[in-house]
XYZ file of N, CA, C and O in Angstrom:
692
model
N 5.280 76.220 -89.205
C 4.293 75.256 -88.636
C 3.992 74.024 -89.043
O 4.065 74.210 -90.571
N 3.544 72.995 -88.317
C 2.749 72.319 -88.783
C 1.513 73.111 -89.221
O 1.204 72.238 -90.363
N 0.650 72.766 -88.590
C -0.331 73.214 -89.182
C -0.709 74.798 -88.131
O -0.418 75.520 -87.269
N -1.920 75.701 -89.147
C -2.133 76.913 -88.653
C -3.314 77.320 -88.835
O -3.852 78.223 -90.372
N -4.442 76.908 -87.994
C -5.469 77.588 -88.422
C -5.682 78.926 -88.402
O -4.966 79.765 -86.997
N -5.754 80.350 -89.323
C -5.428 80.955 -88.658
C -6.331 82.248 -88.824
O -7.826 82.334 -90.041
N -6.251 83.395 -88.770
C -7.008 84.767 -89.819
C -8.831 84.872 -89.913
O -9.331 84.929 -90.784
N -9.342 84.683 -88.871
C -10.900 85.073 -88.878
C -11.354 83.893 -89.105
O -13.023 83.570 -89.893
N -11.047 82.626 -89.327
C -11.888 81.492 -89.736
C -12.553 80.525 -88.457
O -12.435 81.587 -87.556
N -13.878 80.385 -88.886
C -14.399 79.694 -88.199
C -14.456 78.520 -88.049
O -14.409 78.077 -89.480
N -14.820 77.515 -87.073
C -15.421 76.282 -86.965
C -14.905 74.924 -87.451
O -14.887 74.677 -87.908
N -13.091 75.662 -87.397
C -11.936 74.746 -88.187
C -11.912 72.803 -87.264
O -12.615 73.814 -85.666
N -11.879 72.286 -87.635
C -11.441 70.742 -87.171
C -10.120 70.191 -87.516
O -10.699 70.108 -89.170
N -9.367 70.289 -86.616
C -8.253 69.806 -86.940
C -8.028 68.753 -85.998
O -7.804 68.495 -85.345
N -7.786 67.301 -87.424
C -8.106 66.158 -86.034
C -7.032 65.240 -86.934
O -7.502 65.373 -88.377
N -6.336 64.116 -86.635
C -6.073 62.909 -87.103
C -5.269 62.760 -87.634
O -4.459 62.817 -89.218
N -3.936 64.044 -87.414
C -3.120 64.658 -88.037
C -2.093 64.211 -87.227
O -1.655 63.853 -85.900
N -0.788 64.200 -87.875
C 0.853 63.382 -87.207
C 1.820 64.590 -87.813
O 2.420 64.531 -88.732
N 1.128 65.857 -86.537
C 2.408 67.196 -87.020
C 4.057 66.685 -86.188
O 3.832 66.805 -85.238
N 5.100 66.398 -87.090
C 6.187 66.721 -86.119
C 7.332 67.250 -86.654
O 7.186 67.111 -87.652
N 8.521 67.676 -86.141
C 9.896 68.029 -86.608
C 9.224 69.147 -87.209
O 10.024 69.468 -88.627
N 9.116 70.329 -86.734
C 8.708 71.603 -87.315
C 9.400 72.559 -85.818
O 9.462 71.986 -85.176
N 8.869 73.955 -86.758
C 8.984 75.023 -85.292
C 8.070 74.816 -84.104
O 8.679 74.497 -83.299
N 7.006 74.632 -84.709
C 5.485 74.957 -84.178
C 5.093 74.087 -84.482
O 4.609 73.365 -85.429
N 4.530 73.310 -83.489
C 3.922 71.683 -84.109
C 1.748 72.555 -84.717
O 2.029 72.321 -85.699
N 1.264 72.543 -83.766
C 0.162 73.567 -84.048
C 0.362 75.068 -83.423
O 0.669 75.224 -82.172
N 0.065 76.169 -85.098
C -0.273 77.356 -84.475
C -1.211 77.956 -84.612
O -2.039 78.220 -85.051
N -1.542 78.107 -83.321
C -3.425 78.534 -82.863
C -3.313 80.275 -82.865
O -2.830 80.690 -82.197
N -3.341 80.867 -84.697
C -3.136 82.383 -84.368
C -4.573 83.116 -85.375
O -4.140 82.814 -86.618
N -5.285 82.882 -84.934
C -6.570 83.063 -85.460
C -7.025 84.772 -84.677
O -6.770 85.339 -84.089
N -6.546 85.537 -86.067
C -6.690 87.006 -85.643
C -8.583 87.561 -85.866
O -9.059 87.057 -86.694
N -9.117 88.418 -84.927
C -9.770 89.078 -85.007
C -11.188 88.651 -84.788
O -11.902 88.427 -83.754
N -11.649 87.204 -85.440
C -12.250 86.193 -84.253
C -11.981 85.147 -84.651
O -11.112 84.630 -85.893
N -12.979 83.837 -84.301
C -12.837 82.773 -85.040
C -12.771 81.721 -83.831
O -12.786 81.721 -82.366
N -12.798 80.395 -84.176
C -13.046 79.018 -83.019
C -12.345 77.672 -83.994
O -12.508 78.055 -85.491
N -12.089 76.781 -83.171
C -11.328 76.024 -83.608
C -11.142 74.403 -82.708
O -11.502 74.378 -81.271
N -11.432 73.429 -82.975
C -10.912 72.653 -81.978
C -10.125 71.499 -82.606
O -9.919 71.566 -83.983
N -9.299 71.136 -81.867
C -7.684 70.773 -82.565
C -7.944 69.355 -81.729
O -8.334 69.172 -80.563
N -8.261 67.818 -81.889
C -8.322 67.116 -81.955
C -8.302 65.504 -81.827
O -7.722 65.405 -83.515
N -7.452 64.531 -81.602
C -7.025 63.539 -81.740
C -5.753 63.446 -83.084
O -5.623 63.074 -83.833
N -5.137 64.410 -82.254
C -3.581 64.739 -83.517
C -2.457 63.980 -82.131
O -2.752 64.036 -81.275
N -1.112 63.816 -83.172
C -0.147 63.724 -82.904
C 0.659 64.689 -83.199
O 1.040 64.755 -84.054
N 1.049 65.452 -81.979
C 2.075 66.707 -81.864
C 3.409 66.092 -81.396
O 3.746 66.323 -80.260
N 4.374 66.354 -82.136
C 5.570 65.766 -81.483
C 6.923 66.138 -81.988
O 6.586 65.892 -83.326
N 7.895 66.600 -81.672
C 9.452 66.243 -81.632
C 9.215 67.749 -81.965
O 10.465 67.717 -82.996
N 8.952 68.317 -81.993
C 8.821 69.945 -82.673
C 9.863 70.887 -81.911
O 9.701 70.894 -80.502
N 10.563 72.087 -82.582
C 11.537 72.402 -82.182
C 10.878 73.745 -81.194
O 12.750 74.007 -80.195
N 10.643 74.302 -81.573
C 9.927 75.764 -80.373
C 8.965 75.513 -80.065
O 9.045 75.401 -78.414
N 7.805 75.267 -80.316
C 6.689 75.208 -79.362
C 5.697 73.979 -79.899
O 5.562 73.566 -81.015
N 5.676 72.947 -79.249
C 4.449 71.969 -79.836
C 2.899 72.665 -79.986
O 2.812 71.978 -81.006
N 2.720 73.428 -78.760
C 0.981 73.763 -79.238
C 1.566 75.603 -78.595
O 1.484 75.526 -77.714
N 1.501 76.223 -79.679
C 1.527 78.118 -79.896
C 0.160 78.701 -80.061
O -0.154 78.856 -80.409
N 0.140 79.055 -78.672
C -1.114 80.383 -77.637
C -1.229 81.484 -78.233
O -0.340 82.304 -77.722
N -1.765 81.626 -79.602
C -1.301 83.544 -80.153
C -2.192 83.819 -81.429
O -2.229 84.549 -81.895
N -3.973 83.105 -80.359
C -4.674 84.420 -81.049
C -5.734 85.353 -80.467
O -4.948 85.940 -79.291
N -5.945 86.411 -81.151
C -6.985 87.483 -80.839
C -7.483 87.183 -79.000
O -8.175 85.896 -79.564
N -8.150 88.443 -78.878
C -9.195 88.018 -77.593
C -10.304 87.532 -77.451
O -10.533 86.956 -76.986
N -10.839 87.321 -79.029
C -11.839 87.386 -79.298
C -11.921 85.300 -80.042
O -12.811 85.897 -80.366
N -10.744 85.054 -79.833
C -10.794 83.933 -80.253
C -10.734 82.543 -78.984
O -10.846 83.138 -78.212
N -11.231 81.981 -80.014
C -11.378 80.156 -79.065
C -10.887 79.046 -79.644
O -11.553 79.007 -80.608
N -10.458 78.347 -79.003
C -10.119 76.581 -79.165
C -9.932 75.554 -78.441
O -10.337 76.529 -76.722
N -10.646 74.775 -78.421
C -10.599 73.150 -77.633
C -9.496 72.539 -78.256
O -9.306 72.189 -79.122
N -8.388 72.284 -77.199
C -7.652 71.100 -77.873
C -8.039 70.059 -76.672
O -8.474 70.032 -75.827
N -8.661 69.141 -77.514
C -9.134 67.933 -76.076
C -8.501 66.196 -76.988
O -8.293 65.996 -78.407
N -7.718 65.878 -76.163
C -8.101 64.076 -76.365
C -6.290 64.073 -78.070
O -6.931 63.694 -78.824
N -5.694 64.505 -78.011
C -4.023 65.052 -78.211
C -3.313 64.205 -77.541
O -3.425 64.422 -75.995
N -2.525 63.912 -77.970
C -1.404 63.208 -77.669
C 0.447 64.425 -77.997
O 0.246 64.284 -78.951
N 0.335 64.587 -77.009
C 1.994 65.979 -76.698
C 2.998 65.362 -76.752
O 2.759 65.756 -75.264
N 3.830 65.051 -77.555
C 5.654 64.656 -76.843
C 6.253 66.070 -77.449
O 6.818 66.290 -78.313
N 7.317 65.795 -76.089
C 7.947 67.251 -76.233
C 9.640 66.576 -75.785
O 10.080 65.980 -75.029
N 10.253 66.253 -77.009
C 11.558 66.679 -76.808
C 12.844 67.792 -77.164
O 13.556 66.653 -76.782
N 11.733 68.237 -77.572
C 12.959 69.684 -77.814
C 13.681 70.586 -77.554
O 13.896 71.857 -77.521
N 11.740 70.676 -76.933
C 12.278 72.381 -76.537
C 11.778 72.555 -74.860
O 11.341 71.587 -74.621
N 11.952 73.839 -74.547
C 11.783 73.930 -73.187
C 10.552 74.666 -73.106
O 9.844 74.948 -71.697
N 9.109 74.128 -73.965
C 8.019 74.664 -73.781
C 7.699 73.602 -74.960
O 7.851 73.368 -75.874
N 6.149 72.920 -73.829
C 5.067 72.729 -74.751
C 4.334 73.034 -75.280
O 3.769 72.480 -75.857
N 3.724 74.139 -74.049
C 2.020 74.706 -74.647
C 3.094 75.761 -74.073
O 3.197 76.596 -72.824
N 2.657 76.930 -75.058
C 3.433 78.565 -74.671
C 2.376 79.177 -75.995
O 1.754 79.622 -76.865
N 2.533 80.522 -74.782
C 1.562 81.675 -75.282
C 2.183 82.812 -74.452
O 2.299 82.976 -73.433
N 2.181 84.174 -74.833
C 1.958 85.571 -74.245
C 1.587 86.478 -74.526
O 0.614 86.673 -75.641
N 1.530 87.066 -74.091
C 0.927 89.127 -74.221
C -1.008 88.446 -74.216
O -1.653 88.289 -73.496
N -1.041 90.193 -75.162
C -2.550 89.280 -75.220
C -3.291 88.108 -76.207
O -4.368 88.252 -75.918
N -2.749 86.855 -76.031
C -2.974 86.329 -76.634
C -3.384 85.229 -76.174
O -4.175 84.878 -76.162
N -3.291 85.726 -74.477
C -3.407 84.787 -73.425
C -5.708 85.493 -73.309
O -5.548 85.426 -72.029
N -5.466 86.740 -74.114
C -6.971 86.997 -73.553
C -8.010 85.984 -73.928
O -8.437 86.882 -73.726
N -7.120 85.978 -75.391
C -8.630 84.249 -75.800
C -8.650 83.104 -74.965
O -7.664 83.696 -74.355
N -9.387 82.675 -74.975
C -10.067 81.626 -74.272
C -8.991 80.200 -75.239
O -9.955 79.764 -76.133
N -9.140 79.139 -74.279
C -8.909 77.949 -75.154
C -9.091 77.180 -73.880
O -8.482 77.515 -72.367
N -9.532 75.560 -74.257
C -9.774 74.722 -73.594
C -8.905 73.531 -73.865
O -9.151 72.887 -75.065
N -7.875 73.251 -72.362
C -7.372 71.819 -73.405
C -7.353 71.093 -72.517
O -7.353 70.766 -70.805
N -7.849 70.210 -72.720
C -8.218 68.715 -71.690
C -8.384 67.634 -72.542
O -8.737 67.084 -73.882
N -8.361 66.216 -71.830
C -7.696 65.337 -71.380
C -7.159 64.903 -72.891
O -6.736 64.010 -73.741
N -5.823 65.606 -72.869
C -4.651 65.414 -74.106
C -3.561 64.715 -73.017
O -2.976 64.594 -71.520
N -2.962 64.032 -73.436
C -1.390 63.251 -73.107
C -0.485 64.281 -73.344
O -0.093 64.584 -74.476
N -0.181 65.057 -71.682
C 1.312 66.146 -72.030
C 2.239 65.402 -71.816
O 2.975 64.967 -70.654
N 3.331 65.116 -73.021
C 4.373 63.583 -72.414
C 6.324 64.949 -72.559
O 6.484 65.201 -73.532
N 6.444 64.771 -72.004
C 7.821 65.319 -71.925
C 9.260 65.005 -71.988
O 9.508 64.778 -70.194
N 9.938 64.757 -72.044
C 11.727 64.090 -71.826
C 12.280 65.375 -71.299
O 13.585 65.550 -71.244
N 12.502 66.833 -71.546
C 12.897 67.666 -71.191
C 11.843 68.476 -69.544
O 11.065 69.408 -69.835
N 12.461 68.215 -68.465
C 12.337 68.838 -67.498
C 12.273 69.647 -67.600
O 12.852 70.875 -67.747
N 10.692 70.075 -66.315
C 10.303 70.748 -66.609
C 9.826 72.087 -67.508
O 9.762 73.531 -67.483
N 9.619 71.547 -68.977
C 8.541 72.383 -69.640
C 7.966 73.333 -69.407
O 7.055 72.554 -68.597
N 8.024 74.533 -70.461
C 6.236 75.262 -69.848
C 5.609 74.857 -70.590
O 5.325 74.459 -71.914
N 4.419 75.039 -69.364
C 3.009 75.116 -69.918
C 2.869 76.133 -69.091
O 1.921 76.832 -68.050
N 1.957 77.335 -70.405
C 1.230 78.487 -70.037
C 0.888 79.254 -69.608
O -0.143 77.389 -70.054
N -0.268 79.603 -68.199
C -0.831 79.483 -68.003
C -1.272 80.433 -67.464
O -1.040 81.931 -67.779
N -2.759 81.096 -67.515
C -3.644 81.614 -67.650
C -4.826 81.645 -66.685
O -5.547 80.655 -66.875
N -6.100 82.891 -66.344
C -7.190 82.684 -66.288
C -7.671 82.324 -67.793
O -8.979 81.676 -67.286
N -7.210 82.096 -68.486
C -7.898 82.233 -70.023
C -7.484 80.650 -70.853
O -7.818 80.480 -71.996
N -6.686 80.681 -70.449
C -6.353 78.819 -70.704
C -6.542 77.820 -69.479
O -5.531 77.788 -68.376
N -7.309 77.194 -70.292
C -8.039 75.864 -68.888
C -7.491 74.685 -68.971
O -7.828 74.236 -69.676
N -6.931 74.382 -68.108
C -6.774 72.910 -68.260
C -7.637 72.188 -67.555
O -7.642 72.370 -66.074
N -7.321 70.843 -68.104
C -8.421 69.665 -66.680
C -8.299 68.308 -67.769
O -8.288 67.904 -69.154
N -8.077 67.803 -66.924
C -8.057 66.184 -66.628
C -7.372 65.832 -68.018
O -7.111 64.647 -68.562
N -6.175 66.380 -67.276
C -4.540 65.886 -68.500
C -4.284 65.115 -68.366
O -3.560 65.043 -67.031
N -3.679 64.219 -69.156
C -1.906 63.056 -68.439
C -0.662 64.340 -69.029
O -0.245 64.598 -69.267
N 0.252 63.552 -67.507
C 1.633 64.649 -67.475
C 2.433 63.671 -67.206
O 2.268 63.170 -65.741
N 3.138 63.758 -68.648
C 4.745 62.252 -67.774
C 5.783 62.836 -68.585
O 5.855 63.895 -69.224
N 6.961 61.117 -68.095
C 8.137 62.113 -68.634
C 8.684 62.878 -67.787
O 8.467 62.384 -66.329
N 9.034 63.187 -67.806
C 10.317 64.566 -66.824
C 9.489 65.691 -66.029
O 8.439 65.525 -66.498
N 10.266 66.284 -65.506
C 8.901 66.671 -64.158
C 8.658 67.959 -65.165
O 8.883 68.537 -65.880
N 7.102 67.521 -65.091
C 5.936 69.108 -66.014
C 5.484 70.114 -64.311
O 5.619 69.226 -63.915
N 5.688 71.385 -65.260
C 5.256 72.165 -63.498
C 3.049 71.924 -64.648
O 2.908 72.153 -65.276
N 2.504 70.979 -63.643
C 1.362 70.607 -63.696
C 0.731 71.703 -63.531
O 0.102 72.624 -61.991
N -0.026 72.443 -64.071
C -1.082 74.096 -64.060
C -2.049 74.127 -62.521
O -2.593 72.579 -62.517
N -1.897 75.042 -61.909
C -3.091 74.354 -60.210
C -4.330 74.435 -60.937
O -5.438 73.900 -60.331
N -4.824 74.777 -62.055
C -6.114 74.590 -62.545
C -6.564 73.457 -63.173
O -7.965 73.222 -62.834
N -5.580 72.604 -63.078
C -6.258 71.004 -63.789
C -6.423 70.719 -62.735
O -5.204 70.031 -62.110
N -7.043 70.875 -61.774
C -7.812 69.852 -60.283
C -8.113 68.573 -60.946
O -8.263 67.347 -59.566
N -7.996 67.915 -62.354
C -8.361 66.534 -62.081
C -7.116 66.323 -62.998
O -6.936 65.295 -63.833
N -6.007 66.214 -62.959
C -4.251 66.354 -63.837
C -4.397 64.629 -63.133
O -4.737 64.527 -62.184
N -3.841 63.982 -64.083
C -3.266 62.690 -63.552
C -1.626 62.898 -63.907
O -1.488 63.663 -64.799
N -0.559 62.228 -62.931
C 0.382 62.725 -63.867
C 1.596 61.435 -63.185
O 0.633 60.150 -62.172
N 2.230 61.350 -63.966
C 2.205 59.297 -64.487
C 3.054 58.621 -66.064
O 2.671 59.638 -66.751
N 3.398 57.967 -66.190
C 3.612 56.939 -66.950
C 2.647 56.859 -68.021
O 1.860 56.290 -67.955
N 2.339 57.372 -69.361
C 1.632 56.561 -70.060
C 1.692 55.611 -70.856
O 1.197 55.399 -71.656
N 2.460 54.975 -70.954
C 2.887 53.774 -70.947
C 2.816 53.180 -72.700
O 2.450 52.239 -73.028
N 3.721 54.489 -73.151
C 3.670 53.918 -74.709
C 4.521 53.087 -75.017
O 5.120 52.620 -74.523
N 3.679 53.065 -76.593
C 4.033 51.201 -77.160
C 5.446 50.603 -77.143
O 5.803 50.042 -77.155
N 6.105 52.079 -77.771
C 7.400 51.993 -78.115
C 8.347 52.908 -77.975
O 7.423 53.996 -78.218
N 9.773 53.674 -77.784
C 10.220 54.854 -78.590
C 9.544 55.261 -79.941
O 9.398 54.535 -80.829
N 9.518 56.463 -80.067
C 9.319 57.528 -80.933
C 10.077 57.310 -81.709
O 11.450 57.969 -82.193
N 10.574 56.827 -83.450
C 11.402 56.863 -83.662
C 11.169 57.924 -85.077
O 10.020 59.209 -85.014
N 11.653 58.226 -85.802
C 11.533 59.351 -87.307
C 10.499 59.467 -88.195
O 10.133 58.441 -88.426
N 9.486 60.402 -88.270
C 8.350 60.110 -88.999
C 8.733 60.673 -90.284
O 7.981 60.806 -91.010
N 9.851 60.718 -90.727
C 9.939 61.532 -92.043
C 9.273 60.941 -93.758
O 8.599 61.186 -93.944
N 10.584 59.675 -93.295
C 9.973 59.145 -94.993
C 10.298 59.279 -96.085
O 11.702 60.366 -95.921
N 10.344 59.195 -97.265
C 11.059 59.588 -98.202
C 10.355 59.453 -100.010
O 8.843 59.541 -99.463
N 10.728 60.785 -100.464
C 9.050 60.646 -101.708
C 8.957 59.455 -102.439
O 8.638 58.816 -102.560
N 10.119 58.142 -102.170
C 9.838 56.985 -102.532
C 8.535 56.393 -101.944
O 7.634 55.754 -102.622
N 9.065 56.131 -100.852
C 8.396 55.084 -99.687
C 6.975 56.152 -99.087
O 6.526 55.806 -98.982
N 7.360 57.493 -99.356
C 6.032 58.153 -98.542
C 6.121 58.795 -97.049
O 6.776 58.865 -97.100
N 5.860 59.623 -96.307
C 5.421 59.858 -95.042
C 5.448 58.167 -94.110
O 5.133 57.845 -94.908
N 5.403 59.157 -93.523
C 6.055 57.500 -92.601
C 5.225 57.876 -90.573
O 5.748 58.342 -89.533
N 3.925 57.593 -91.709
C 2.994 58.408 -90.642
C 2.698 56.877 -89.466
O 2.479 57.169 -88.372
N 3.458 55.870 -89.319
C 3.345 54.936 -88.842
C 4.228 54.922 -87.819
O 4.460 54.391 -86.821
N 5.045 55.653 -87.634
C 6.174 55.700 -87.149
C 5.655 56.310 -85.539
O 5.579 56.056 -84.524
N 4.161 57.312 -85.845
C 3.669 57.766 -84.596
C 2.705 56.747 -83.626
O 2.026 57.102 -82.689
N 2.485 55.519 -84.068
C 1.726 54.771 -83.438
C 2.606 54.001 -82.346
O 2.574 53.438 -81.583
N 3.832 55.006 -81.862
C 4.603 54.162 -80.836
C 4.068 54.808 -80.210
O 3.780 54.815 -78.530
N 2.871 56.105 -80.016
C 2.932 57.091 -78.898
C 0.989 56.529 -78.198
O 1.132 56.873 -77.903
N 0.922 54.842 -79.534
C -0.472 55.005 -78.364
C 0.610 54.106 -77.206
O 1.271 53.626 -76.303
N -0.631 53.985 -76.217
C -0.680 54.102 -74.884
C -0.607 51.943 -74.315
O -1.996 51.702 -75.922
N 0.121 51.194 -74.074
C 0.010 49.824 -73.548
C -0.667 49.762 -72.237
O -1.572 50.968 -71.799
N -0.961 48.815 -71.985
C -1.384 48.152 -70.849
C -1.421 48.732 -70.081
O -0.010 48.766 -69.573
N -2.844 49.088 -68.938
C -2.279 50.124 -66.920
C -1.878 51.549 -67.916
O -1.323 52.047 -66.842
N -1.872 51.476 -68.533
C -1.447 52.815 -68.257
C -2.623 54.177 -68.495
O -4.169 53.541 -68.766
N -2.512 55.421 -67.857
C -3.489 56.139 -66.306
C -4.495 56.719 -67.574
O -5.790 57.289 -67.221
N -3.952 56.672 -69.215
C -4.559 57.390 -69.704
C -5.942 56.540 -70.459
O -7.119 57.114 -70.630
N -6.225 55.269 -70.125
C -6.781 54.691 -70.498
C -8.353 54.369 -69.933
O -8.289 55.285 -69.388
N -9.037 54.765 -70.354
C -10.977 55.159 -69.871
C -11.459 56.388 -69.363
O -11.616 56.306 -68.489
N -10.027 57.646 -69.167
C -9.967 58.980 -69.399
C -10.676 59.669 -69.878
O -11.173 61.195 -69.380
N -10.978 59.545 -70.668
C -11.285 61.115 -71.241
C -11.013 60.505 -73.147
O -10.908 59.398 -74.205
């Protein structure tokens, strides 16, 4: 997992990260209780789930203003079973997938609002009544972001996912 708010933690803020090329990008796995805010991150190219919803029922997560880029998995946002009794608010994110029909888990406790869905056809959650479907107009294709021990991490590659002029994401959240 790239990032994992975990086990009874509370008031965590996960922000300004570029998590890429992991199994899971961000694993929300809070046990017993807790809350977390996940905002202003670029979550890209993870092989299993970009965001994995896996918390206990008493936990809460607010996930907003992130860029979620999926080019490897049939799951963009995934959760199952008892984990879907936790509360997740996914608001003002860009969810982009090159994988047609990539899964976006839904339940009465997973609330989507005002997200931009783009790329290959994504099943827009019915609960996202203010959804926008369109091209976010990223400024460049996403390149490799690993870097080397000599050069350090290639965080600059995340800049490819900035939105360009005319993007429907501009001034939306």
